[in-house]
Every structure is written in C-alpha cells, then in structure tokens.
Amino acid sequence: MVDAQARDEVVRFTSDLIRVDTTNRGGGDCRERPAAEYAAGLLAEAGIEPTLLERTPGRTNVVARIEGADPAADALLVHGHLDVVPAEAADWSVHPFSGEVRDGVVWGRGAVDMKNMDAMILAVLRLWARQGVRPRRDLVIAFTADEEASAEDGSGFLADRHPGLFEGCTEAVGESGAFTFHDGTGREIYPIAAGERGTGWLKLTARGRAGHGSKVNRENAVTRLAAAVTRIGEHAWPLRVTPTVRAALTELAALYGIETDLHDVAGPHDVDGLLEKLGPAAALVEATVRNSANPTMLDAGYKVNVIPGEAVAFVDGRYLAGCEDEFRATLDELTGPDVDWEFQHREVALQAPVDAPLFARMRAAVEEFAPEGHVVPYCMSGGTDAKQFSRLGITGYGFAPLKLPIGFDYQTLFHGVDERVPVEALHFGVHVLDRFLRTA
Ligand SMILES: [Zn+2]
C-alpha cells in the first residue's frame, strides 16, 4: 500500500524537479545534469544503482534496473524525460520555475510534462525499497535528456549507443496517457496511448529565375512556393483508420451508445459522422484519423523589388502507422515539378496492440482507483521518446496516470502557461503506478 511518505515525496519531488530549470530551447541549449543527479541520488538512497550517461557534457540521462522476481519474464521499460519546453515568466501567475505548492496545487513548467511522472516513478521505487516489494518482471528505469528537441542527446543516444542497458525489454510505458479527459457531460475518460503518428518535418525549396521585380517573370520562386504551400495546406487527406484508432472509436461509440460498425467502413462519412456525434470526446481521435501536413514557416527574398532565385518553406507533417509511403507520394504530387521537398527530420509512426495483457493491466490499475472512469485506447497525434526505444524492438504505451479535476485540461496545460498539477492528482498517480508496476 502507498504510505504517507510516498504521498509526501511525490509532491516534494515534483516541486524540487520543477525548481531545477531544464529548459530545452533546442540546438543543444539545455542542461539536464542537475535534475539527473537529483533523481540518481533519490534512487541511490533506495539502494538502486543508477548509471549516468552523456553524449554531450551536461546532457545527462539516468538508467537503472530493478530485478524482478521472475527471471524468465521479459523486462518492462519505464521512462520519463527530464527536460521541459521554455516558459515566459511574464505570462505566468507564479514563476514557472518556483515549484510553488499553493492551495493544493503544484505550479511550474514540467508539472504535467513530465516531472510529475518522474516524481511518481521515484516515489514508487522508494516505497518499494521501504516495503521490500519486488516487481514480477525486471524494470528498467530511464530518465532522459532532450525529449523536447531531437532526442539525440537522450533516448536516441541511449538506443544507439547503450542498447545493452535495455536487454530483455519488450514493452515500455512513458508519457501522455491515463490522464482524466472531461467530456463536458460529467463523464471521465482515461485515454491510454497505444500508438503515435510518425513525424515528417519537411523543407520545401522552390527554384526559379532571379530578376527585377518590375519585369515579367513566369518562373518566380516565391509564386511557385506559395502555390505549393497553399496546395499542401488545403489538401483534404483521406481517412485512414489504424487498428488503435479503430479500437478508440469503437470504445468511444460504445460509451456514448452510438451504433457503429467500423469493420465495415463505407467511407469517410461514417467516421466523420461518428466524430460529430462524439462531441468534445472527438478531440481524442480527430487528429489521428488522417495524415496531416501544416505549413509553418516561410523564408524568401531580401528586397521588395528583387525576385529571388529561391524560396523555402517548412511543413509539419505527420503520418499514421502504415501510411508513410502514401504521405511521401502525396507530397510529391502536391509540391509539383518546380518545388523540391525533403525530410528535415523524420520519425517512425508507432502502433501497439490494445489486446496485450499489459494494456489490460494498465486499464485495471486505473479502474481500481477511478471506478467512475472509462479507459479507452488512443493514438497520439505527435511523438515521444517511445519512437527511439522502438528501434530496440520495444513496444511503447503512454501511461502517466493523473486524475485531473474539471478545469484542469491536460491538453491546455501541456506546454501551456500556468502549467500546474493538483496534489491529489499526484497521489492518484502514485497509487495507480504502484498498483500497475507491481502486476505488470
Ligand atoms: Zn513530454
């Protein structure tokens, strides 16, 4: 059972970790080492020997293994990242790196993404040390650097250079799952992630004939680029329902008493109609029933009366599992003959089985402490460290349990202003994580 010390510690650890500013501005501008040393110290106090690993000085990762009772069982990876996205103090009600606990709420950058989960993992492992608990299977714990940028100093580095630390791991749990989604009608839904869309950040380059802005020019690079960007931005991507999204839609339809047969999808209208009937809960699936490509940056020219020879744009593309080839072919078509495109950054799409015993155990752990809640699988629209660990053959799920009251919208708090987490939510998380990891 979770004791008073574990409940105190999860709050203190969340607050302490927030106070260690691990802002990741990208381009290598981040230092996770103090947070990594803090976490490693707490593990060492519990008799767990952590290994600290760096590709770049200051960009520290922590990995530890807790031996399970059943040596024949596969290992489970439990991971959380230590870095956070930037926060502009002037926009916040409290200082984003204060870690202040006020009226039962812990405030600060990382309160939900994801120093809360790091603190929960630490509190549970220390609880087990006090109580002599041993998990069924080996647990590999990883606190990573650089998740909020390229992961090259974090999970990517660990997967490439230290695969031996993850020996025997077949499954993983990490961020973005098992938080409360309020549907506005009093229902509480707990989505557990069983897949991620792939990432395709694209660079478009249009070439043309440079010249004077007052002359006739039918090979204007800016015009060519603008046309391609418009075609991409306005493209209606076709419906593609992956197994995880199908399971999500089926369970949500059942929850709302909507009759549907997704095994016989006649066309886009069925799913779009279903999404409409789901109301606010459609937010859990609507971004994952299609590939997407959003133009986000433009760069061309240097003077109003000079036509440049080249114009560049950037597009945030995402594709579902099994849909990457189609994504590429569509981009070839949309960009046309005068505009080249390339991946500036590419990450795989993930797909995890929702009928796995591990998923049932996650579901059971949430239902035990949130009996009024409804667990559903979902696919993440973006990506996490699970993509890097998938290279080691590890199937990743998003499971960082949090019971959030009405008014605490997870999606808004994530990377948002006034990111904060109720103390009660952290306590719930420790209970669920403890329950789940004992039985996983
Ligand atoms: Zn995160």
Coordinates of C-alpha atoms and ligand atoms in Angstrom, one line a residue, residues 80-85 112-116 147-148 175-176 383-385 410 414-415 419, ligand 1:
G80 CA 10.3 9.9 -18.3
H81 CA 12.1 12.9 -19.7
L82 CA 13.9 15.5 -17.6
D83 CA 13.8 18.5 -19.9
V84 CA 11.0 20.9 -20.4
V85 CA 9.9 23.4 -23.0
V112 CA 2.4 17.7 -16.2
D113 CA 5.1 17.4 -18.9
M114 CA 6.5 15.4 -17.2
K115 CA 8.4 16.0 -14.0
N116 CA 5.2 14.8 -12.3
E147 CA 13.0 14.7 -25.4
E148 CA 11.7 18.2 -26.2
E175 CA 4.3 9.9 -21.2
S176 CA 0.8 11.0 -22.3
G383 CA 5.5 11.7 -30.8
T384 CA 7.6 10.8 -27.6
D385 CA 10.8 9.0 -26.7
Y410 CA -4.4 18.2 -19.8
F414 CA 0.8 20.6 -21.7
H415 CA 3.4 23.2 -22.9
E419 CA 1.2 24.6 -16.1
Ligands
ZN1 ZN 6.8 15.5 -22.6

